Coordinates of C-alpha atoms and ligand atoms in Angstrom, one line a residue:
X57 CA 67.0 34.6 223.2
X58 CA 65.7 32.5 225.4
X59 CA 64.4 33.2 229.4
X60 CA 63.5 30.9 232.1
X61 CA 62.6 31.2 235.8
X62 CA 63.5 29.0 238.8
X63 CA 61.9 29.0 242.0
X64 CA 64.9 26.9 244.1
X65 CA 68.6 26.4 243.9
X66 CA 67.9 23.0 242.7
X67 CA 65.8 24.6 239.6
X68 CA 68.6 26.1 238.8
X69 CA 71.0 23.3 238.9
X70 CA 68.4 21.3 237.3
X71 CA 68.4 24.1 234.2
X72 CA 72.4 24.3 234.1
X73 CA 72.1 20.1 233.7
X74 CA 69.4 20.6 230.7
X75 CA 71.4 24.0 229.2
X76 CA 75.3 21.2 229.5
X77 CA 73.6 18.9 227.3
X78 CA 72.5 21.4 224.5
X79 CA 75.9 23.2 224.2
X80 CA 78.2 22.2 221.2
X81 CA 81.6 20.3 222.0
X82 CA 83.6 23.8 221.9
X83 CA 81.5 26.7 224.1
X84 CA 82.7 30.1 226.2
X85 CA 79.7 30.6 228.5
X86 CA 79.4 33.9 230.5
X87 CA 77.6 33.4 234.0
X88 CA 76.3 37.1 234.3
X89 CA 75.0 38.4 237.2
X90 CA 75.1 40.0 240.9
X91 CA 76.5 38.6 244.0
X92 CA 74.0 35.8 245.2
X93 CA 72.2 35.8 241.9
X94 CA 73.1 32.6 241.3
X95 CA 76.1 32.1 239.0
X96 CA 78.0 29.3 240.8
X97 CA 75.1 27.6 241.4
X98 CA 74.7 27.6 237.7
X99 CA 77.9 26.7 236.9
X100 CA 77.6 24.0 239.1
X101 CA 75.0 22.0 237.5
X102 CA 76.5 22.4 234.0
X103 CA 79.7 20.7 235.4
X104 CA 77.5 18.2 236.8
X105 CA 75.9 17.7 233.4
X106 CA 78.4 18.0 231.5
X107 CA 79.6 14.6 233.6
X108 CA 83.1 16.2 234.7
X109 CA 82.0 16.8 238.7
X110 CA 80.0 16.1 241.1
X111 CA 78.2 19.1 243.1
X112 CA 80.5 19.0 246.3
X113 CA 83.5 19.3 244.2
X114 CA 82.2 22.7 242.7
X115 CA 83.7 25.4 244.9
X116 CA 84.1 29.0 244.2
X117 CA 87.0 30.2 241.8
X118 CA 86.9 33.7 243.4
X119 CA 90.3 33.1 245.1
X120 CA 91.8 31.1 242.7
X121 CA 90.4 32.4 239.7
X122 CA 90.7 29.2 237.5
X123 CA 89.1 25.6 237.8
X124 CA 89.9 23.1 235.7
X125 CA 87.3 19.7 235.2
X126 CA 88.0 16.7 233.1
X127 CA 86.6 13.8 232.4
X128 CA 87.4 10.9 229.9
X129 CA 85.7 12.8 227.4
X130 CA 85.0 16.1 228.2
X131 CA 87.3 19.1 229.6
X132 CA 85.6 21.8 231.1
X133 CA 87.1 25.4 232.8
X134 CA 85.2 27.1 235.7
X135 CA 86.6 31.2 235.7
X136 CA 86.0 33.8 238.4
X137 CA 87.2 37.3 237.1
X138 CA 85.6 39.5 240.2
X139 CA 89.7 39.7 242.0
X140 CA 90.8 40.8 239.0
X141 CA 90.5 45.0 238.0
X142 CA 92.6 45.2 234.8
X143 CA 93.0 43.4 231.8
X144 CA 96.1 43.7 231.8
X145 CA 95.9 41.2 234.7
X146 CA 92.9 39.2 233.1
X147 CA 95.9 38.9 230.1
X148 CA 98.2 36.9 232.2
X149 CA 95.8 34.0 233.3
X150 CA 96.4 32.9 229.4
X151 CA 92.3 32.5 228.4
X152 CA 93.2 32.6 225.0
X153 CA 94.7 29.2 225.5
X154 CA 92.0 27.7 227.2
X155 CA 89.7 29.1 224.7
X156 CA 91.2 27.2 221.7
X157 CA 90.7 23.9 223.3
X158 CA 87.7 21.8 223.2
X159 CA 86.4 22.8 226.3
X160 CA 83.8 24.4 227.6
X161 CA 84.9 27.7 229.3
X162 CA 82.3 28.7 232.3
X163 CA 83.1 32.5 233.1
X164 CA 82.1 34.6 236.5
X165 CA 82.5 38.4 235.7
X166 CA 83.6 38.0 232.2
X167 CA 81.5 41.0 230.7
X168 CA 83.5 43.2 232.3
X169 CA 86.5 42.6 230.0
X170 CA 84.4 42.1 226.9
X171 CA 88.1 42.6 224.5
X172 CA 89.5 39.5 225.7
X173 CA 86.4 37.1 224.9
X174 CA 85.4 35.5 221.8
X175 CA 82.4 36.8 219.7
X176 CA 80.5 33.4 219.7
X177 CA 79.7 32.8 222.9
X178 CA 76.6 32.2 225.3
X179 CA 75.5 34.2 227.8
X180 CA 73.3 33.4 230.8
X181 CA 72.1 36.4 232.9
X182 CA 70.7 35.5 236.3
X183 CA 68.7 38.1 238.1
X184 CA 67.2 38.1 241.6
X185 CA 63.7 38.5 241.8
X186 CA 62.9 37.7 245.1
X187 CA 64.8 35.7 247.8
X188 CA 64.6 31.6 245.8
X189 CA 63.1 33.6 242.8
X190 CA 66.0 34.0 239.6
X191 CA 64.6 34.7 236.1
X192 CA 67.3 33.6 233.4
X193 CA 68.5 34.6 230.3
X194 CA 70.4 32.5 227.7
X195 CA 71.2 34.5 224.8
X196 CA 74.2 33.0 222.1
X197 CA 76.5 35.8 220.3
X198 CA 78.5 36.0 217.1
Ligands
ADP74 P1 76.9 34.0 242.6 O1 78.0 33.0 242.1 O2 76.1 34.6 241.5 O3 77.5 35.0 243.6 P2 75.9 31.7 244.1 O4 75.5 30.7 243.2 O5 77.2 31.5 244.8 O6 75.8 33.1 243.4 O7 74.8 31.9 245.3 C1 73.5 31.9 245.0 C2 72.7 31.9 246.4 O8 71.4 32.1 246.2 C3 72.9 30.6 247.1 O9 73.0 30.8 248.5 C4 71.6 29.8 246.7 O10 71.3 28.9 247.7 C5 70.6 31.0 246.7 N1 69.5 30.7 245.8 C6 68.2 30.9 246.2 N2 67.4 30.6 245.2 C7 68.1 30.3 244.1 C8 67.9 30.0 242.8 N3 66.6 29.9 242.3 N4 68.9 29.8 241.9 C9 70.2 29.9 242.4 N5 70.5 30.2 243.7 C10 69.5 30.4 244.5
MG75 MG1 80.1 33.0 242.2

């Protein structure tokens, strides 16, 4: 277990840039925390490290719950569970195929359905500690 702090929104981009180039070819990453802690923002500057978008291309999967990134080398999902109540319904978006790719899988809300994700995986918790303030977490699993 590991924690860090971050002071801006750009620390925390910064950290998901230095936390892309550590992860293994193959990853699920869980992006765990409340609304506004700072999850997208997160998965935002692992996509940019990773080297499959730019910033201003990372929007929000709330709505449409699944973002796909690719580069020449690297593949890279971006998942927003929050819409979704039932795994029943979490079932049909087919993660099971995405997670046997060499990807990495970025996931909003996943520890709510903990049956359907792998038991190796990394996850980052993000907690608000004042209004630019986010203390962060990166634990790996299984
Ligand atoms: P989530 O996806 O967890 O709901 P977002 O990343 O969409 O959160 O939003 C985080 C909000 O908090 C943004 O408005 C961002 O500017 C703000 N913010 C302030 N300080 C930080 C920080 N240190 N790290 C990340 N976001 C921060
Ligand atoms: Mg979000």
């Amino acid at each position: 277990m590991r924690m860090e702090r971050t002071h801006t929104e750009d620390e925390t981009i910064e950290l998901g840039g230095r936390i892309a180039a550590e992860l293994p070819p193959r990853a699920v990453v869980l992006l765990i925390g409340n609304l506004g802690a700072g999850k997208t923002t997160m998965a935002k500057g692992i996509l940019q490290g990773l080297g499959v978008a730019k910033l201003e291309d990372v929007t929000s999967p709330t709505f449409t719950l699944i973002h796909e990134y690719e580069s020449a080398s690297r593949l890279a999902y971006h998942i927003d569970l929050y819409r979704l109540d039932e795994a029943r319904q979490v079932a049909g978006l087919g993660l099971d195929e995405i997670f046997d790719r060499e990807a990495i899988v970025l996931i909003e809300w996943g520890e709510r359905f903990p049956e359907l994700l792998p038991a190796r995986r990394l996850e980052i918790r993000l907690e608000s500690t004042s209004d630019d303030q986010r203390n962060v977490q990166l634990q790996w699993l299984g």
